[in-house]
Amino acid sequence: MRLYNTMTDRVEEFTPRGPDVPVTIYACGITPYDVSHLGHALVGLTYDVLGRYLRYRGFGTRYVQNVTDIDDDILKRAARDGVAWDELGRTQTERYLATMDRLNILRPDVYAKATEETEKMVEIIGGLLEDRLAYNKEGHIFFRVRADADYGKLSKYDRAEMLAIAAERGGKPNDPLKEDPLDFLLWQAAAPGEPTWPSPWGPGRPGWHIECSAMSMKYLGDTIDVHGGGTDLIFPHHESEIAQSESFSKQPFVRYWMHVGMLRYEGEKMSKSLGNLVMVPKLLETYSPDAIRLCLLSHRYRDAWDYEDAAIDEAQALADHLKAAATAAVGSTPATIDSDGFRERFIAAMDDDYNTPVVLDILRGLADQIVAGSAQGASVQQAQATLHELTDVLGLTLI
Ligand SMILES: [Zn+2]
């Protein structure tokens, strides 16, 4: 399989680490304070289908996703709504998982909660402090970016770009406690009214980036195969994950960085802060889970694209067509459908950097032939079995 790697900016041959070593995948998950939107589903679906395809091709997989269940946004929303922060996190996480279940997105092997993993974070921060790659200012621990010569190697931004984007994304470059505006928080000292966890530097809570380094290293080891998330996480989140992890373990952190393009709606990135969200539970009132999956797979995973209401209607039509083909009457005259050819082309398209738009065309073509063959009284069972086999790789249920 060939996959685009954000680190090298190239499509590369994907090789596992060994014949019996499972492919390890880590994807950055949600911050649970609101309802799941289509952008969350796209990220969940992308790694779900990647795992299904790798298993179809005979690889083992081990997949970890995290939930950032402590964060400024959760505390703010909980205060606004007068609910406990942990209760808000719990209920929204449950709603998210239930929505993903309805979309037939398989749960990760480990669904790691940041609030339960602070021990590993404290261990990494301790190591960074020892090596003077981090410093303590009044109980806040910052990563010392100047001590890390290759900070920026993933995003390829220069210092001015990094500063501008960090400021936009809550990096607080003007914090007077920082030695350098690019330094980022590893541990935040206790603030009045906020939940805290113990650490050798006093009670506090972890920074966002360290959560993913800790959970990834704890469950998947120092070096993982595929690290995912939206392209909006490349900087500063993933850049900072690399800096912390590699400075601590002295090992390469990730072999393939596989980012999912941004889903836009009404001309802007779909985001809570902009309020232009397409909610998945709302879509499920009208459209089938298969239709939603097909709609999201109708674009290349790494392209940014605009969701349009017409697209989901088209996807529903395709879902109905596939279902009609899967259940079409089987006749007795010999069928002339080249099932093996469809399978080969399906695999070639998936191997070509996960080219799902082409994959959907192939499935449509197979369904067309099954429906036509069935209408002529042909024995289409073999082709129907192939259709089931291939749609199963995409997690479609055909119901
Ligand atoms: Zn992350």
Short mmCIF file of C-alpha atoms and ligand atoms in Angstrom, two decimals:
data_model
loop_
_atom_site.label_atom_id
_atom_site.label_comp_id
_atom_site.label_asym_id
_atom_site.label_seq_id
_atom_site.Cartn_x
_atom_site.Cartn_y
_atom_site.Cartn_z
CA MET A 1 0.00 0.00 0.00
CA ARG A 2 1.20 3.51 -0.78
CA LEU A 3 0.36 6.31 1.62
CA TYR A 4 1.03 10.03 1.62
CA ASN A 5 3.31 10.97 4.53
CA THR A 6 2.96 14.56 5.74
CA MET A 7 6.50 14.42 7.17
CA THR A 8 8.19 13.74 3.82
CA ASP A 9 5.47 15.37 1.70
CA ARG A 10 5.51 12.31 -0.56
CA VAL A 11 3.44 9.24 -1.29
CA GLU A 12 5.51 6.36 0.08
CA GLU A 13 5.33 2.59 0.13
CA PHE A 14 3.86 1.53 3.46
CA THR A 15 5.85 -1.25 5.05
CA PRO A 16 4.99 -2.89 8.36
CA ARG A 17 7.75 -3.21 10.96
CA GLY A 18 7.80 -6.99 10.69
CA PRO A 19 5.82 -9.99 9.46
CA ASP A 20 3.95 -10.60 12.72
CA VAL A 21 3.99 -7.08 14.10
CA PRO A 22 0.60 -5.38 14.10
CA VAL A 23 0.32 -2.02 12.40
CA THR A 24 -0.04 0.53 15.19
CA ILE A 25 -2.36 3.47 14.60
CA TYR A 26 -2.98 6.44 16.89
CA ALA A 27 -5.58 9.07 16.03
CA CYS A 28 -6.22 12.23 18.00
CA GLY A 29 -9.77 12.18 19.25
CA ILE A 30 -12.36 14.64 20.40
CA THR A 31 -12.65 17.15 23.19
CA PRO A 32 -16.07 16.16 24.50
CA TYR A 33 -18.15 19.24 25.14
CA ASP A 34 -20.65 19.26 22.29
CA VAL A 35 -22.53 17.09 19.78
CA SER A 36 -20.59 15.16 17.11
CA HIS A 37 -20.38 16.78 13.71
CA LEU A 38 -19.52 15.40 10.30
CA GLY A 39 -15.85 16.40 10.66
CA HIS A 40 -15.53 14.06 13.67
CA ALA A 41 -17.17 11.30 11.68
CA LEU A 42 -14.73 11.84 8.79
CA VAL A 43 -11.72 11.44 11.07
CA GLY A 44 -13.21 8.38 12.80
CA LEU A 45 -14.21 6.82 9.49
CA THR A 46 -10.83 7.37 7.81
CA TYR A 47 -8.91 5.31 10.38
CA ASP A 48 -11.74 2.81 10.71
CA VAL A 49 -11.55 2.03 6.98
CA LEU A 50 -7.73 2.08 7.05
CA GLY A 51 -7.79 -0.58 9.79
CA ARG A 52 -10.44 -2.65 7.98
CA TYR A 53 -8.43 -2.54 4.76
CA LEU A 54 -5.15 -3.45 6.45
CA ARG A 55 -6.84 -6.44 8.11
CA TYR A 56 -8.40 -7.42 4.78
CA ARG A 57 -4.87 -7.49 3.34
CA GLY A 58 -3.68 -9.73 6.16
CA PHE A 59 -2.05 -7.26 8.55
CA GLY A 60 -2.76 -7.19 12.26
CA THR A 61 -3.72 -3.78 13.64
CA ARG A 62 -3.69 -2.09 17.01
CA TYR A 63 -5.58 1.19 17.13
CA VAL A 64 -5.64 3.75 19.92
CA GLN A 65 -7.74 6.87 20.02
CA ASN A 66 -7.79 9.36 22.84
CA VAL A 67 -10.36 11.64 24.36
CA THR A 68 -9.20 15.00 25.71
CA ASP A 69 -11.58 14.94 28.64
CA ILE A 70 -9.95 17.81 30.49
CA ASP A 71 -9.39 21.06 28.65
CA ASP A 72 -10.13 24.82 28.82
CA ASP A 73 -13.15 24.37 26.51
CA ILE A 74 -14.70 21.71 28.75
CA LEU A 75 -14.22 23.85 31.85
CA LYS A 76 -15.73 26.88 30.11
CA ARG A 77 -18.73 24.99 28.77
CA ALA A 78 -19.35 23.26 32.12
CA ALA A 79 -19.27 26.61 33.91
CA ARG A 80 -21.63 28.17 31.34
CA ASP A 81 -24.12 25.32 31.62
CA GLY A 82 -23.79 24.86 35.38
CA VAL A 83 -22.77 21.20 35.13
CA ALA A 84 -19.77 19.38 36.58
CA TRP A 85 -16.87 19.31 34.08
CA ASP A 86 -16.39 15.55 34.46
CA GLU A 87 -20.09 14.86 34.03
CA LEU A 88 -20.11 16.96 30.85
CA GLY A 89 -17.08 15.05 29.54
CA ARG A 90 -18.63 11.70 30.37
CA THR A 91 -22.02 12.34 28.78
CA GLN A 92 -20.56 13.92 25.64
CA THR A 93 -18.06 11.07 25.24
CA GLU A 94 -20.89 8.55 25.53
CA ARG A 95 -22.92 10.45 22.93
CA TYR A 96 -19.93 10.59 20.60
CA LEU A 97 -19.28 6.85 20.90
CA ALA A 98 -22.97 6.04 20.40
CA THR A 99 -23.01 8.16 17.22
CA MET A 100 -19.86 6.48 15.90
CA ASP A 101 -21.42 3.08 16.70
CA ARG A 102 -24.44 4.01 14.60
CA LEU A 103 -22.10 4.80 11.71
CA ASN A 104 -20.54 1.34 12.14
CA ILE A 105 -17.21 2.91 13.05
CA LEU A 106 -15.50 0.20 15.08
CA ARG A 107 -14.29 1.21 18.49
CA PRO A 108 -10.51 1.49 18.90
CA ASP A 109 -8.65 -1.27 20.73
CA VAL A 110 -7.89 1.29 23.41
CA TYR A 111 -10.00 4.38 23.99
CA ALA A 112 -7.72 6.33 26.31
CA LYS A 113 -8.98 9.11 28.56
CA ALA A 114 -6.52 11.90 29.31
CA THR A 115 -7.78 12.21 32.89
CA GLU A 116 -6.75 8.61 33.60
CA GLU A 117 -3.29 8.79 32.06
CA THR A 118 -1.54 11.58 33.93
CA GLU A 119 1.02 9.20 35.44
CA LYS A 120 2.72 8.60 32.08
CA MET A 121 2.55 12.34 31.31
CA VAL A 122 4.29 13.11 34.61
CA GLU A 123 6.98 10.53 33.76
CA ILE A 124 7.70 12.15 30.38
CA ILE A 125 7.68 15.68 31.79
CA GLY A 126 10.07 14.54 34.54
CA GLY A 127 12.47 13.18 31.92
CA LEU A 128 12.31 16.40 29.89
CA LEU A 129 13.01 18.50 33.00
CA GLU A 130 15.99 16.32 33.85
CA ASP A 131 17.44 16.84 30.38
CA ARG A 132 16.77 20.61 30.60
CA LEU A 133 14.39 20.35 27.64
CA ALA A 134 11.69 21.77 29.89
CA TYR A 135 11.61 24.31 32.72
CA ASN A 136 9.46 25.03 35.74
CA LYS A 137 8.03 28.52 36.28
CA GLU A 138 5.85 28.78 39.35
CA GLY A 139 4.56 25.24 38.97
CA HIS A 140 3.90 25.62 35.23
CA ILE A 141 6.18 23.41 33.16
CA PHE A 142 7.06 24.55 29.64
CA PHE A 143 8.81 22.75 26.82
CA ARG A 144 11.95 24.64 25.75
CA VAL A 145 11.52 24.82 21.98
CA ARG A 146 14.96 26.38 21.37
CA ALA A 147 16.57 23.24 22.79
CA ASP A 148 14.98 21.16 20.04
CA ALA A 149 16.81 21.88 16.78
CA ASP A 150 14.27 20.22 14.48
CA TYR A 151 11.08 21.75 15.90
CA GLY A 152 9.07 22.60 12.79
CA LYS A 153 10.09 19.56 10.76
CA LEU A 154 6.52 18.34 10.30
CA SER A 155 4.76 21.60 9.47
CA LYS A 156 7.81 23.17 7.73
CA TYR A 157 6.71 26.57 9.03
CA ASP A 158 9.31 29.18 9.77
CA ARG A 159 9.42 30.85 13.16
CA ALA A 160 7.18 33.78 12.18
CA GLU A 161 4.51 31.44 10.78
CA MET A 162 4.70 29.24 13.86
CA LEU A 163 4.25 32.23 16.15
CA ALA A 164 1.25 33.52 14.21
CA ILE A 165 -0.50 30.13 14.13
CA ALA A 166 0.31 29.34 17.77
CA ALA A 167 -1.28 32.67 18.76
CA GLU A 168 -4.39 31.85 16.70
CA ARG A 169 -4.71 28.39 18.25
CA GLY A 170 -4.47 29.26 21.91
CA GLY A 171 -0.67 28.98 22.32
CA LYS A 172 -0.50 32.25 24.36
CA PRO A 173 2.86 33.45 22.97
CA ASN A 174 2.74 36.52 25.22
CA ASP A 175 2.64 34.55 28.47
CA PRO A 176 5.30 36.35 30.60
CA LEU A 177 6.29 33.07 32.26
CA LYS A 178 7.73 31.76 28.99
CA GLU A 179 11.40 32.05 28.11
CA ASP A 180 10.44 32.02 24.45
CA PRO A 181 7.02 32.76 22.92
CA LEU A 182 7.06 29.42 21.07
CA ASP A 183 7.48 27.37 24.25
CA PHE A 184 4.38 25.41 25.13
CA LEU A 185 2.78 24.14 28.31
CA LEU A 186 3.44 20.62 29.47
CA TRP A 187 1.85 21.06 32.86
CA GLN A 188 -0.35 23.83 34.14
CA ALA A 189 -0.27 24.70 37.87
CA ALA A 190 -3.56 24.49 39.78
CA ALA A 191 -5.94 27.39 39.26
CA PRO A 192 -8.77 28.18 41.70
CA GLY A 193 -11.84 26.06 41.08
CA GLU A 194 -10.14 23.81 38.50
CA PRO A 195 -9.66 20.06 38.85
CA THR A 196 -6.10 18.93 39.55
CA TRP A 197 -3.92 15.85 39.44
CA PRO A 198 -0.83 15.28 41.56
CA SER A 199 2.69 15.83 40.21
CA PRO A 200 6.18 16.32 41.69
CA TRP A 201 5.80 20.04 40.81
CA GLY A 202 2.55 20.46 42.66
CA PRO A 203 -1.06 19.80 41.73
CA GLY A 204 -2.17 20.84 38.28
CA ARG A 205 -3.34 19.53 34.95
CA PRO A 206 -1.59 18.45 31.78
CA GLY A 207 -1.14 20.50 28.62
CA TRP A 208 -2.94 19.22 25.57
CA HIS A 209 0.04 18.03 23.53
CA ILE A 210 1.61 15.90 26.28
CA GLU A 211 -1.62 13.91 26.62
CA CYS A 212 -1.26 12.37 23.17
CA SER A 213 2.49 11.70 23.53
CA ALA A 214 1.85 9.86 26.79
CA MET A 215 -1.14 7.82 25.62
CA SER A 216 0.51 6.91 22.33
CA MET A 217 3.78 5.82 23.97
CA LYS A 218 2.03 3.96 26.79
CA TYR A 219 -0.20 1.84 24.57
CA LEU A 220 1.78 1.61 21.32
CA GLY A 221 5.43 2.05 22.30
CA ASP A 222 8.00 4.72 21.46
CA THR A 223 7.58 4.44 17.69
CA ILE A 224 4.20 4.02 16.03
CA ASP A 225 3.35 3.27 12.43
CA VAL A 226 0.54 5.69 11.62
CA HIS A 227 -0.43 8.83 13.50
CA GLY A 228 -3.56 10.55 12.40
CA GLY A 229 -5.83 13.49 12.99
CA GLY A 230 -7.08 16.45 11.00
CA THR A 231 -4.66 18.69 9.09
CA ASP A 232 -5.52 21.45 11.56
CA LEU A 233 -3.59 19.46 14.19
CA ILE A 234 -0.29 19.50 12.28
CA PHE A 235 0.77 22.65 14.06
CA PRO A 236 1.18 23.16 16.94
CA HIS A 237 -0.29 19.89 18.24
CA HIS A 238 1.55 17.23 16.25
CA GLU A 239 4.72 19.29 15.93
CA SER A 240 4.79 19.51 19.72
CA GLU A 241 3.95 15.83 20.18
CA ILE A 242 7.03 14.98 18.08
CA ALA A 243 9.22 17.38 20.06
CA GLN A 244 8.21 15.96 23.45
CA SER A 245 8.17 12.31 22.44
CA GLU A 246 11.45 12.20 20.53
CA SER A 247 13.24 14.35 23.12
CA PHE A 248 12.11 11.91 25.80
CA SER A 249 12.49 8.52 24.09
CA LYS A 250 15.38 9.41 21.71
CA GLN A 251 13.49 7.32 19.13
CA PRO A 252 11.54 8.36 16.03
CA PHE A 253 7.96 8.93 17.18
CA VAL A 254 5.96 8.19 14.01
CA ARG A 255 6.71 6.39 10.73
CA TYR A 256 3.80 7.74 8.66
CA TRP A 257 1.87 10.91 9.40
CA MET A 258 -1.52 10.50 7.80
CA HIS A 259 -3.70 13.62 8.05
CA VAL A 260 -7.34 14.02 7.12
CA GLY A 261 -8.28 17.11 5.09
CA MET A 262 -10.62 19.70 6.50
CA LEU A 263 -14.30 19.41 5.87
CA ARG A 264 -15.79 22.79 5.04
CA TYR A 265 -19.37 23.89 5.04
CA GLU A 266 -20.68 27.16 3.66
CA GLY A 267 -17.14 28.12 2.65
CA GLU A 268 -15.44 27.66 6.04
CA LYS A 269 -13.84 24.85 7.99
CA MET A 270 -16.55 23.01 9.92
CA SER A 271 -15.91 23.95 13.53
CA LYS A 272 -17.63 24.51 16.80
CA SER A 273 -16.28 28.02 17.10
CA LEU A 274 -17.72 29.06 13.71
CA GLY A 275 -21.02 27.31 14.38
CA ASN A 276 -21.30 25.91 10.81
CA LEU A 277 -21.71 22.31 11.84
CA VAL A 278 -23.53 19.46 10.17
CA MET A 279 -24.56 17.26 13.08
CA VAL A 280 -24.41 13.51 12.55
CA PRO A 281 -27.44 12.58 14.70
CA LYS A 282 -29.48 15.06 12.63
CA LEU A 283 -28.32 13.51 9.34
CA LEU A 284 -29.16 10.04 10.65
CA GLU A 285 -32.81 11.09 10.95
CA THR A 286 -32.98 11.18 7.14
CA TYR A 287 -30.05 9.20 5.75
CA SER A 288 -28.69 5.72 6.35
CA PRO A 289 -25.31 5.11 8.00
CA ASP A 290 -24.11 3.65 4.68
CA ALA A 291 -25.07 6.88 2.90
CA ILE A 292 -23.10 8.97 5.39
CA ARG A 293 -20.06 6.70 5.03
CA LEU A 294 -20.28 6.83 1.22
CA CYS A 295 -20.65 10.60 1.26
CA LEU A 296 -17.49 10.96 3.37
CA LEU A 297 -15.60 8.44 1.23
CA SER A 298 -16.54 10.22 -1.99
CA HIS A 299 -13.54 12.55 -1.54
CA ARG A 300 -9.88 11.68 -1.12
CA TYR A 301 -9.16 11.55 2.62
CA ARG A 302 -6.41 14.13 2.51
CA ASP A 303 -8.18 16.71 0.36
CA ALA A 304 -10.05 19.60 1.88
CA TRP A 305 -13.58 19.72 0.47
CA ASP A 306 -16.91 21.45 0.83
CA TYR A 307 -19.83 19.44 2.10
CA GLU A 308 -22.99 20.18 0.13
CA ASP A 309 -26.46 18.96 0.92
CA ALA A 310 -26.79 17.44 -2.58
CA ALA A 311 -23.79 15.19 -1.88
CA ILE A 312 -25.55 13.23 0.81
CA ASP A 313 -28.57 12.67 -1.48
CA GLU A 314 -26.23 11.28 -4.13
CA ALA A 315 -24.59 9.07 -1.52
CA GLN A 316 -27.98 7.77 -0.40
CA ALA A 317 -28.78 6.91 -4.04
CA LEU A 318 -25.52 4.95 -4.27
CA ALA A 319 -26.23 3.18 -0.96
CA ASP A 320 -29.66 2.18 -2.30
CA HIS A 321 -28.13 0.99 -5.57
CA LEU A 322 -25.55 -1.18 -3.77
CA LYS A 323 -28.27 -2.64 -1.58
CA ALA A 324 -30.48 -3.35 -4.61
CA ALA A 325 -27.56 -5.14 -6.27
CA ALA A 326 -26.80 -7.16 -3.14
CA THR A 327 -30.39 -8.36 -2.96
CA ALA A 328 -31.13 -8.67 -6.70
CA ALA A 329 -32.77 -11.91 -7.81
CA VAL A 330 -30.42 -14.67 -8.84
CA GLY A 331 -31.24 -16.32 -12.16
CA SER A 332 -29.90 -19.47 -13.77
CA THR A 333 -28.17 -18.39 -17.00
CA PRO A 334 -24.38 -18.05 -16.67
CA ALA A 335 -23.25 -14.56 -15.63
CA THR A 336 -20.39 -12.80 -17.43
CA ILE A 337 -19.34 -10.48 -14.60
CA ASP A 338 -15.58 -10.38 -14.01
CA SER A 339 -15.70 -10.35 -10.19
CA ASP A 340 -11.94 -10.92 -9.84
CA GLY A 341 -11.27 -7.93 -12.07
CA PHE A 342 -13.42 -5.72 -9.85
CA ARG A 343 -11.60 -6.99 -6.76
CA GLU A 344 -8.19 -6.33 -8.34
CA ARG A 345 -9.14 -2.80 -9.28
CA PHE A 346 -10.57 -2.19 -5.81
CA ILE A 347 -7.29 -3.26 -4.21
CA ALA A 348 -5.23 -1.24 -6.67
CA ALA A 349 -7.25 1.89 -5.85
CA MET A 350 -6.98 1.38 -2.10
CA ASP A 351 -3.24 0.74 -2.44
CA ASP A 352 -2.95 4.00 -4.36
CA ASP A 353 -2.96 6.21 -1.24
CA TYR A 354 -6.44 5.15 -0.20
CA ASN A 355 -8.19 6.41 -3.32
CA THR A 356 -11.79 5.98 -2.17
CA PRO A 357 -13.47 8.08 -4.91
CA VAL A 358 -12.15 5.54 -7.45
CA VAL A 359 -13.18 2.69 -5.13
CA LEU A 360 -16.77 3.97 -5.11
CA ASP A 361 -16.80 4.09 -8.93
CA ILE A 362 -15.64 0.47 -9.00
CA LEU A 363 -18.39 -0.60 -6.60
CA ARG A 364 -20.97 1.32 -8.61
CA GLY A 365 -19.78 -0.45 -11.77
CA LEU A 366 -20.04 -3.85 -10.12
CA ALA A 367 -23.53 -3.06 -8.83
CA ASP A 368 -24.59 -1.87 -12.31
CA GLN A 369 -23.54 -5.21 -13.79
CA ILE A 370 -25.25 -7.23 -11.07
CA VAL A 371 -28.55 -5.35 -11.48
CA ALA A 372 -28.39 -5.69 -15.29
CA GLY A 373 -27.42 -9.36 -15.08
CA SER A 374 -30.17 -10.11 -12.62
CA ALA A 375 -32.74 -8.43 -14.91
CA GLN A 376 -31.63 -10.81 -17.67
CA GLY A 377 -31.98 -13.87 -15.44
CA ALA A 378 -28.24 -14.37 -14.88
CA SER A 379 -26.71 -16.21 -11.97
CA VAL A 380 -25.21 -13.24 -10.12
CA GLN A 381 -24.42 -14.88 -6.76
CA GLN A 382 -20.65 -14.87 -7.28
CA ALA A 383 -20.67 -11.17 -8.10
CA GLN A 384 -22.94 -10.48 -5.12
CA ALA A 385 -20.51 -12.28 -2.83
CA THR A 386 -17.70 -10.09 -4.18
CA LEU A 387 -19.84 -7.00 -3.66
CA HIS A 388 -20.41 -8.00 -0.02
CA GLU A 389 -16.72 -8.74 0.46
CA LEU A 390 -15.64 -5.35 -0.89
CA THR A 391 -18.35 -3.22 0.72
CA ASP A 392 -17.51 -4.91 4.01
CA VAL A 393 -13.98 -3.52 3.74
CA LEU A 394 -15.57 -0.06 3.67
CA GLY A 395 -17.73 -0.94 6.67
CA LEU A 396 -20.97 -0.74 4.69
CA THR A 397 -23.82 -2.91 5.95
CA LEU A 398 -26.03 -2.82 2.82
CA ILE A 399 -29.13 -2.66 4.98
ZN ZN B 1 -3.32 14.44 19.79
#
